[in-house]
Coordinates of C-alpha atoms in Angstrom, one line a residue:
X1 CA -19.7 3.4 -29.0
X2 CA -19.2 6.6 -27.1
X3 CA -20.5 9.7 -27.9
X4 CA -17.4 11.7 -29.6
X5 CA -18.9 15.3 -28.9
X6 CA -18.9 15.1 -25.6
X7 CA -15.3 13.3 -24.9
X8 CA -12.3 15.4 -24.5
X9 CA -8.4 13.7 -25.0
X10 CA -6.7 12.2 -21.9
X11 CA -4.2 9.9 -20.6
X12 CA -6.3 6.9 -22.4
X13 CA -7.7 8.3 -24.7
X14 CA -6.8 10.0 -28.4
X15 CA -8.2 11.6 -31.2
X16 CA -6.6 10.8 -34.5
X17 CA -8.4 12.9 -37.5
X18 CA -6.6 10.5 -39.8
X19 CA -4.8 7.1 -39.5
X20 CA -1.1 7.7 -39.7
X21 CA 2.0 5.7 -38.1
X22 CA 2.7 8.5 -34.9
X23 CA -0.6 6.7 -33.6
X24 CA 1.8 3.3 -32.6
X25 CA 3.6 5.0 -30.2
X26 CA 0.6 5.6 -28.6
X27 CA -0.4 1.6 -29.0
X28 CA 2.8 1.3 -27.1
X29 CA 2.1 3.1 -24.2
X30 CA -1.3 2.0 -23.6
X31 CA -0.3 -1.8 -23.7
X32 CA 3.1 -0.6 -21.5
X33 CA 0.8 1.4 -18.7
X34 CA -3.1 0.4 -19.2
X35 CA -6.0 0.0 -21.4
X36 CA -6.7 3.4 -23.3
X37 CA -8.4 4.2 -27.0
X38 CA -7.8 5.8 -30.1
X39 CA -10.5 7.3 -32.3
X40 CA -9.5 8.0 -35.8
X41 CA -11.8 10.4 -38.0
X42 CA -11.7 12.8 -35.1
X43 CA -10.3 16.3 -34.9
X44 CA -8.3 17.1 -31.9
X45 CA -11.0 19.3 -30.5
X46 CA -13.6 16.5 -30.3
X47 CA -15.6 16.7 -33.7
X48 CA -16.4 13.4 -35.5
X49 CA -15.2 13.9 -38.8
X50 CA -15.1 10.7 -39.8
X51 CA -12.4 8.7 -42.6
X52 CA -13.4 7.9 -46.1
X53 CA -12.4 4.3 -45.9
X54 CA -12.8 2.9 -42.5
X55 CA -13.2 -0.8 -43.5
X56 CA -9.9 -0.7 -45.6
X57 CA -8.1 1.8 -42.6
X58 CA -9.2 -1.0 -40.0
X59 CA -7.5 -3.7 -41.8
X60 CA -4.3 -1.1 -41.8
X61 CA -4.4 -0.5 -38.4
X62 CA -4.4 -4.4 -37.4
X63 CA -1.1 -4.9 -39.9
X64 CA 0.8 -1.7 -38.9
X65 CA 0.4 -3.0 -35.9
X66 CA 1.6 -6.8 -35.8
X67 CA 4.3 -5.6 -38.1
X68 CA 5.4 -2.8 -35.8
X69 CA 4.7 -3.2 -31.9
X70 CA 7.0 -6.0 -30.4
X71 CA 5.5 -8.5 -28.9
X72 CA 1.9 -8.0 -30.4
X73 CA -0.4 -6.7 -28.0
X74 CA -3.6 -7.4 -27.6
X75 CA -6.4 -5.1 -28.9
X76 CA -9.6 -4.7 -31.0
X77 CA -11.2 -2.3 -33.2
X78 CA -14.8 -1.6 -34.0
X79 CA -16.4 1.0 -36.6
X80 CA -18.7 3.4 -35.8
X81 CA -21.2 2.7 -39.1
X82 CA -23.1 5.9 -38.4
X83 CA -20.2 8.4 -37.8
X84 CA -17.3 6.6 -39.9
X85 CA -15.4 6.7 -36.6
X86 CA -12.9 4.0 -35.9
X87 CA -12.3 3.0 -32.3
X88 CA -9.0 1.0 -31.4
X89 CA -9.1 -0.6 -28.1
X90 CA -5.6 -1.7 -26.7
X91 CA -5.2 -3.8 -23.3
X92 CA -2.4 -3.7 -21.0
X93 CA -0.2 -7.0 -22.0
X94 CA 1.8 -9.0 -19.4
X95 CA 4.4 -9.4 -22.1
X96 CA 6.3 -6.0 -21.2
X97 CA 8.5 -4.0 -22.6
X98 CA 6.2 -3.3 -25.4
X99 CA 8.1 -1.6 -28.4
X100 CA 7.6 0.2 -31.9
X101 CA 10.9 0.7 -33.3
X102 CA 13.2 -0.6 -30.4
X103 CA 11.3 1.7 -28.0
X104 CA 9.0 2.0 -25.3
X105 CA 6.5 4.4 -24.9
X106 CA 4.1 5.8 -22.4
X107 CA 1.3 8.7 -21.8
X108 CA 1.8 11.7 -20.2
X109 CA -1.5 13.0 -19.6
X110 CA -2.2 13.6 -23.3
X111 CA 0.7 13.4 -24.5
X112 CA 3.0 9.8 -25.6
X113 CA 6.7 10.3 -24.5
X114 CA 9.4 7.8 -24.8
X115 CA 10.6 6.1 -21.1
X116 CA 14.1 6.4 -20.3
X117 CA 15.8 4.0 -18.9
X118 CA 14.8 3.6 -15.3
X119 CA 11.4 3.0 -16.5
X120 CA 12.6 0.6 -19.2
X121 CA 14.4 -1.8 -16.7
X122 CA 11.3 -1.9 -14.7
X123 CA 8.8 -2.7 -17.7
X124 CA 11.5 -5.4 -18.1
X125 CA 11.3 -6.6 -14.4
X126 CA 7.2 -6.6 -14.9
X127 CA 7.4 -8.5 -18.5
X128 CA 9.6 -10.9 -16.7
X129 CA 7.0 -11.3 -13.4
X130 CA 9.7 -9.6 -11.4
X131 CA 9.7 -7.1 -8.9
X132 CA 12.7 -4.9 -8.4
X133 CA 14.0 -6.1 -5.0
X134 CA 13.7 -10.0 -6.7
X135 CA 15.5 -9.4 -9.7
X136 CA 19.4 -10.8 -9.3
X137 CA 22.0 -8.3 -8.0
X138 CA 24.9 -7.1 -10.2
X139 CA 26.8 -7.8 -7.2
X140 CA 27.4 -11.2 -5.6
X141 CA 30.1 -11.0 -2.5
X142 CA 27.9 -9.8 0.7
X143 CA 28.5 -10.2 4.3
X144 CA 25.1 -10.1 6.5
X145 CA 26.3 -9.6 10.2
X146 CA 23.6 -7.6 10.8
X147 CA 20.9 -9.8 9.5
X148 CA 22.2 -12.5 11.5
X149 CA 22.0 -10.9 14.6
X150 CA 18.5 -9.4 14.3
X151 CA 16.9 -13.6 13.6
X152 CA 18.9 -14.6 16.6
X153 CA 17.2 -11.5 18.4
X154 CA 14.0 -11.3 17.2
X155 CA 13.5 -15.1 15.8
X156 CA 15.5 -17.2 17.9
X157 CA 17.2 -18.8 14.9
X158 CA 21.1 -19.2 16.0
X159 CA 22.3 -20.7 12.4
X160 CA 23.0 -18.6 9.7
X161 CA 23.8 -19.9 6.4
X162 CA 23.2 -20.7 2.9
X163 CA 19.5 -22.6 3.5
X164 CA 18.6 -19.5 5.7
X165 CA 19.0 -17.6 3.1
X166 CA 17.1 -19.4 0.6
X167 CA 14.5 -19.5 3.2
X168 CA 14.1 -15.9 3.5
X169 CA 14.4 -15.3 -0.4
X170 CA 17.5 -13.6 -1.2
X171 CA 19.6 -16.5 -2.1
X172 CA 18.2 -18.3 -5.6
X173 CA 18.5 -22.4 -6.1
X174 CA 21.1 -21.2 -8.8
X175 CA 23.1 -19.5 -5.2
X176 CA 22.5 -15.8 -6.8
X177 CA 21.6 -13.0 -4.6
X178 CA 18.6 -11.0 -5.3
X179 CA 18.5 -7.2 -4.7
X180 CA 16.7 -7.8 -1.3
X181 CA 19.6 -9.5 -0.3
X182 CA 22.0 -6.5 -1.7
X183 CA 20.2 -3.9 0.5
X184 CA 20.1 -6.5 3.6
X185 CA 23.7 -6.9 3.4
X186 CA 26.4 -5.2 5.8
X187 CA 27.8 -2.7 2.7
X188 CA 25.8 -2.0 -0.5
X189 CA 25.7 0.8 -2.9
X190 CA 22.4 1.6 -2.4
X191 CA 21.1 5.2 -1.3
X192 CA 20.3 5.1 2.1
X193 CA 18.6 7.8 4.9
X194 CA 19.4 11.3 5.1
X195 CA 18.4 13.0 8.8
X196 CA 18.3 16.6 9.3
X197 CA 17.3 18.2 12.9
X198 CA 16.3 21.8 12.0
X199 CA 16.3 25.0 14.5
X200 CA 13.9 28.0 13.6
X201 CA 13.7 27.0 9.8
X202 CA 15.6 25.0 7.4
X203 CA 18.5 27.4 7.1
X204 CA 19.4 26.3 10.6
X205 CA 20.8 22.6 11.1
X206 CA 21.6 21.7 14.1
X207 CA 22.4 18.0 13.5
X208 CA 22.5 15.9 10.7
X209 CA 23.3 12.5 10.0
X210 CA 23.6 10.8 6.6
X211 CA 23.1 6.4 6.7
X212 CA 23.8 5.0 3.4
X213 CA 25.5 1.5 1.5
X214 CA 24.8 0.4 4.8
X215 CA 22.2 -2.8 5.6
X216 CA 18.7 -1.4 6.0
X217 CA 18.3 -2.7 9.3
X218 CA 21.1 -0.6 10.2
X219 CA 19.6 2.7 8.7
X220 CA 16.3 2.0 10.6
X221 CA 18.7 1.6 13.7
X222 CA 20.3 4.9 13.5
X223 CA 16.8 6.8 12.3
X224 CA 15.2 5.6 15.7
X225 CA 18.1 6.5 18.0
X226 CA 18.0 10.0 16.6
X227 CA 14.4 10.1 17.3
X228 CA 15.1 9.3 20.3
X229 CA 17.4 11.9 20.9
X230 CA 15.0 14.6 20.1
X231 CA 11.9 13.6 20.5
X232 CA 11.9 10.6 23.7
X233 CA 12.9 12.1 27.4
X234 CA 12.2 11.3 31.1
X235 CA 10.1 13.1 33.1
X236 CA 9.8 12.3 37.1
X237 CA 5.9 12.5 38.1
X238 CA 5.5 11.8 41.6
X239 CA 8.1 8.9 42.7
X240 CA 7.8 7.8 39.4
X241 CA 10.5 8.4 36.4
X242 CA 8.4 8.0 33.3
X243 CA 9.2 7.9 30.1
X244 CA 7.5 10.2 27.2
X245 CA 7.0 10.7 23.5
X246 CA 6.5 14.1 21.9
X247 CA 5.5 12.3 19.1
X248 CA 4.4 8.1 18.6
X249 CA 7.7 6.9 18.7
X250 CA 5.3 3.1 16.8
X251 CA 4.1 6.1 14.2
X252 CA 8.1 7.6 13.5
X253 CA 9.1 3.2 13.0
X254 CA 6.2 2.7 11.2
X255 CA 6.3 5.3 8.5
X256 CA 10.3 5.1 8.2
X257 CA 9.6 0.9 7.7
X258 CA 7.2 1.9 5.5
X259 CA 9.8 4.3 3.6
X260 CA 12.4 1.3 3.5
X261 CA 10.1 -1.1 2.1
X262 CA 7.7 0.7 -0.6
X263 CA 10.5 3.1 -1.7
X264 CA 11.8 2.7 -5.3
X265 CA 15.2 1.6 -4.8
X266 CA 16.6 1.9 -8.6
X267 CA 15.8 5.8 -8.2
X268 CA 19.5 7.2 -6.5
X269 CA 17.4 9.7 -3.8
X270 CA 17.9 9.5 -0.1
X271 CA 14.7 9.2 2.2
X272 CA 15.3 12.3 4.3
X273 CA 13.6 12.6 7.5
X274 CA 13.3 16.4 8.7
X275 CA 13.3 16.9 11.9
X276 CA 11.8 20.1 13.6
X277 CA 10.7 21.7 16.8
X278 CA 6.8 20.9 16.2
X279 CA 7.0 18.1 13.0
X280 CA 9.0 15.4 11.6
X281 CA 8.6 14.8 8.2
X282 CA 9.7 11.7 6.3
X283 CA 9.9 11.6 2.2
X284 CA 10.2 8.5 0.4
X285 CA 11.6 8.9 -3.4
X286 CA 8.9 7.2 -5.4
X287 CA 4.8 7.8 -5.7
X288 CA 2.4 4.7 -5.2
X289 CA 2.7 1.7 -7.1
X290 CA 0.6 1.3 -10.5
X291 CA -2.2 -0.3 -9.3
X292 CA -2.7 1.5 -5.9
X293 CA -4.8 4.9 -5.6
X294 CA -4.6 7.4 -3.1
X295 CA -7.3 6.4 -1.4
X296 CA -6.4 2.9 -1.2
X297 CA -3.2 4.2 0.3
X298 CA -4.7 6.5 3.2
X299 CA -7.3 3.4 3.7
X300 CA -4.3 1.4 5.1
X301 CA -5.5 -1.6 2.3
X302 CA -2.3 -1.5 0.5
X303 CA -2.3 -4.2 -1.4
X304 CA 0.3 -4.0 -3.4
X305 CA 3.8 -4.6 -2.3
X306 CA 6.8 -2.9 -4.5
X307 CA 9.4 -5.0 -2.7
X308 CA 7.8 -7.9 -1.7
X309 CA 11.4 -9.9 -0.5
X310 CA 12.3 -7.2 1.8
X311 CA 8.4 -6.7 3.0
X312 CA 9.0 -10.7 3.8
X313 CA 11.8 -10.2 5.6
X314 CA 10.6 -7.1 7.6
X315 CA 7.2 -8.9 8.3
X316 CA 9.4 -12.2 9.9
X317 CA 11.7 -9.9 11.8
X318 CA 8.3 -8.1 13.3
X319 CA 9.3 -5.0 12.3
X320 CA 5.9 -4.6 9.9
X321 CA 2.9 -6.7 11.7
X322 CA 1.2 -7.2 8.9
X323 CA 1.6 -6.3 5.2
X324 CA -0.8 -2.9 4.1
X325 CA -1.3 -2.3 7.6
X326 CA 1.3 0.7 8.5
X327 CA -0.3 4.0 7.6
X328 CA -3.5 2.7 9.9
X329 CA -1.3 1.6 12.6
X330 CA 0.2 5.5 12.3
X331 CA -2.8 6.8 12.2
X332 CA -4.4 4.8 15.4
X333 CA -1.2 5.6 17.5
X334 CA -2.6 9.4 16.9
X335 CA -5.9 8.4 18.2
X336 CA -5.6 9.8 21.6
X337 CA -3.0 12.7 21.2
X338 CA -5.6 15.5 20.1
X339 CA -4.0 15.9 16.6
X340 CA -2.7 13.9 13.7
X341 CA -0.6 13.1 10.8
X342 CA -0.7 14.1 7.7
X343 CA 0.0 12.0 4.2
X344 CA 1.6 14.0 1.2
X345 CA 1.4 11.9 -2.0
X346 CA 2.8 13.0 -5.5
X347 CA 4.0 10.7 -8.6
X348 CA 7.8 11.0 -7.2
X349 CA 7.3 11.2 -3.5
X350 CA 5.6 10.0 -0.3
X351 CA 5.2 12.5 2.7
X352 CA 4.6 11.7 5.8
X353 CA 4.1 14.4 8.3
X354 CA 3.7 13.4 12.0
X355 CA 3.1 16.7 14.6
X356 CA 4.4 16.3 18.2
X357 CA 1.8 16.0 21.0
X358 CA 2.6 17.6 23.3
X359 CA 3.1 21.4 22.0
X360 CA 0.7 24.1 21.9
X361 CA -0.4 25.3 19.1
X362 CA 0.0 29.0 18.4
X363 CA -3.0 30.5 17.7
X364 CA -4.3 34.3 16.3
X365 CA -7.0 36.1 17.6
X366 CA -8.8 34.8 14.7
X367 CA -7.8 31.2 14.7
X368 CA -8.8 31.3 18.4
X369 CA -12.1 32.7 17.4
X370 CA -13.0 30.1 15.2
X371 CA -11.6 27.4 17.8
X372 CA -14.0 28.4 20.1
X373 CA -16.8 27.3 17.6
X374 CA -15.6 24.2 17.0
X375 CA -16.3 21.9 20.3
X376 CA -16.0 18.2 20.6
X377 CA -18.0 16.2 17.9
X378 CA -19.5 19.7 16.6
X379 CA -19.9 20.3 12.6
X380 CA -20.6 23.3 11.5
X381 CA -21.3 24.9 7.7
X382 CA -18.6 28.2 6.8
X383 CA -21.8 29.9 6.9
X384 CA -22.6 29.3 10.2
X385 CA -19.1 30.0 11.1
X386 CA -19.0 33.1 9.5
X387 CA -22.6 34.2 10.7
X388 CA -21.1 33.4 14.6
X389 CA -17.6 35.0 14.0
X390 CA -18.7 38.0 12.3
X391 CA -16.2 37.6 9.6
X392 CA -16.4 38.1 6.0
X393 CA -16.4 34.9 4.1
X394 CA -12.9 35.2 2.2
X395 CA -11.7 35.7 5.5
X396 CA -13.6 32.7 7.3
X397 CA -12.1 30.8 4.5
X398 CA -8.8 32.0 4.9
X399 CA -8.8 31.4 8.4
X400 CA -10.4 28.0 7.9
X401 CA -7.3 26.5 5.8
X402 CA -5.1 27.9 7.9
X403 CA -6.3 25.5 10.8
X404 CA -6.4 22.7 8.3
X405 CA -3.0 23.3 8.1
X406 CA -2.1 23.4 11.5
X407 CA -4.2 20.5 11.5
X408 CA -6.5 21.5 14.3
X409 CA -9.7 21.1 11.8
X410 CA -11.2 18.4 9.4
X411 CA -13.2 19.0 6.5
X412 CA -16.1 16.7 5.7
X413 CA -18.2 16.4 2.7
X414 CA -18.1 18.7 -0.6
X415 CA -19.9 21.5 -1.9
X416 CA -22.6 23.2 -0.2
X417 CA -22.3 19.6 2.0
X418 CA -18.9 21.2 3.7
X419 CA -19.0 21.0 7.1
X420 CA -15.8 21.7 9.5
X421 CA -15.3 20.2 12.8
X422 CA -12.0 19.8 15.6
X423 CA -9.6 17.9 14.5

């Protein structure tokens, strides 16, 4: 049994000071979206106050809940004899959408809040062992021209029909298309990719290209001949005519694959790719899967695949090498360019951020300062930094996360452990 004093409420957990029927809601979300616990005869501020009846309240609990959570989940429930504090335990089911009264419920932070319904269709797709991109289409008359032609050019495979399809699953034994099969399709009504090239700021487009209800082979097409345009030119060195990238043109098809595969397609957002002088930046509508963290994310072990069909198809075309693998493989095509890209990650979006490599940064007096500190394979404490610069420390600070920024200097450790070193 925890220790109730020193607990706080949180996304799974909840203090109930007596047991009343708003607490099922709460059932619902935590067998929905993951294990979480509600104490009852505890005050909202932490206090153990205990119930009068906890024996006869348990035996409550357990009926209010068989008779009002469909299907039952799975739980348990355990008395505190010394504090009169009862502790109900509820597990994330497999049998989802989990309901009390017709409806579906899930925590936000410490708060339970209905799910509308985008989130209710996928609960469905889970409880049903689906993912999105498997689940049949509502449409069933697609041509896929463009699929055909990128086996025979990247496979070898000349016949295109019915088995091929079945082969690369988007065609069920029952002859329905999947989702997968929607978005690989000539015309759709998916959203698609929104491209912007920008001059000094965002006020000023220059260019801008919009590819959507088209197949998603076709949108990564068009997203890499614009890159192209802006960001790929010929240089002549010597007798030589070389070709160069201001920025990895494997890091821009990596991260826009990416985009096309982990994106949530049931949410009706473009991925826009912003294109600017010293940046592109590519957004993807949708956070990480449940199940992934950040860290597992910016480790390159993602393990998780939200449309597993299309990631299928994408791996067999060699368009992804190998599934998890893209935000390493953009990181190591930064390895030798003296900076790198950044990863942006909130519960609605992806951001990926990749800085050309071949512009110079413009630097302050102060920034340069700083710089100069900072040698190859150097670390060095903002104290140090300060000491040698001669700056105050809100200013070495300042200065500090303005380099970060420009991403021109790490941060490693925490605490009094901070150290700073060239990026």
């Amino acid at each position: 049994m925890r220790e109730v004093d020193t607990m706080r409420e949180s996304k799974n957990l909840e203090f109930k000071e007596m047991v009343s029927g708003t607490y099922l809601k709460t059932v619902s979300a935590f067998a929905n979206y993951g294990d979480g616990e509600i104490l009852f005869g505890v005050s909202d501020d932490g206090e153990a106050v205990g119930l009068e009846d906890p024996t006869g309240d348990c035996l409550r609990i357990e009926n209010a809940i068989n008779d009002g959570i469909s299907p039952r989940p799975d739980f348990e429930i355990e008395v505190d004899s010394r504090t009169s504090v009862v502790t109900l335990r509820v597990f994330e089911g497999p049998e989802k959408p989990y309901l009390y009264r017709s409806k579906a419920y899930r925590r936000s932070d410490t708060s339970t809040v209905e799910v509308d319904s985008f989130e209710l269709k996928r609960l469905v797709l889970e409880g049903s062992n689906l993912t999105f991109d498997e689940a049949k289409s509502p449409h069933q008359t697609f041509s896929f021209s463009s699929l055909a032609n990128a086996l025979e050019e990247k496979v070898g495979i000349g016949v295109f029909n019915e088995d091929t399809l079945k082969t690369l699953g988007l065609l069920s034994s029952k002859g329905d298309f999947n989702n997968a099969a929607a978005l690989l399709a000539d015309k759709n009504d998916f959203p698609g990719i929104d491209m912007a090239r920008f001059g000094q700021d965002v006020n000023n487009i220059l260019d801008r290209s919009t590819c959507a209800g088209l197949s998603v082979l076709v949108q990564l097409a068009n997203a890499l001949e614009m890159f192209d345009r802006y960001y790929s030119y010929e240089r002549i060195e010597g007798f030589k005519r070389e070709n160069h990238e201001r920025i990895p043109r494997e890091a821009f098809r990596e991260a826009v694959a990416n985009a096309l595969v982990h994106r949530m397609w049931d949410v009706s957002a473009h991925i826009r790719i912003s294109m600017f002088d010293n940046r592109v930046e590519i957004v993807s509508p949708g956070g990480l899967p449940r199940g992934v963290t950040t860290e597992d994310y910016l480790s390159g072990n993602l393990s998780i695949l939200r449309n597993p069909v299309l990631a299928s198809v994408f791996f067999r075309l060699g368009i992804i090498e190998q599934f998890g693998t893209g935000i390493r493989r953009i990181k190591e095509s930064y390895v030798r360019t003296g900076t790198r890209p950044r990863f942006e990650i909130t519960g609605g979006s992806i951001t990926v951020v990749l800085p050309v490599t071949d512009a110079e940064p413009l630097l302050d007096a102060d920034e340069k300062a700083i710089m100069s500190l900072l040698l190859p394979g150097r670390l060095l404490s903002r104290s140090q930094i300060t000491d040698a610069c001669g700056f105050g420390r809100d200013k070495t600070l300042r200065v500090l996360k303005q380099l970060e920024k420009k991403n021109l200097v790490v941060v490693q450790g925490a605490g009094r452990g901070t150290r700073y070193a060239r990026a």
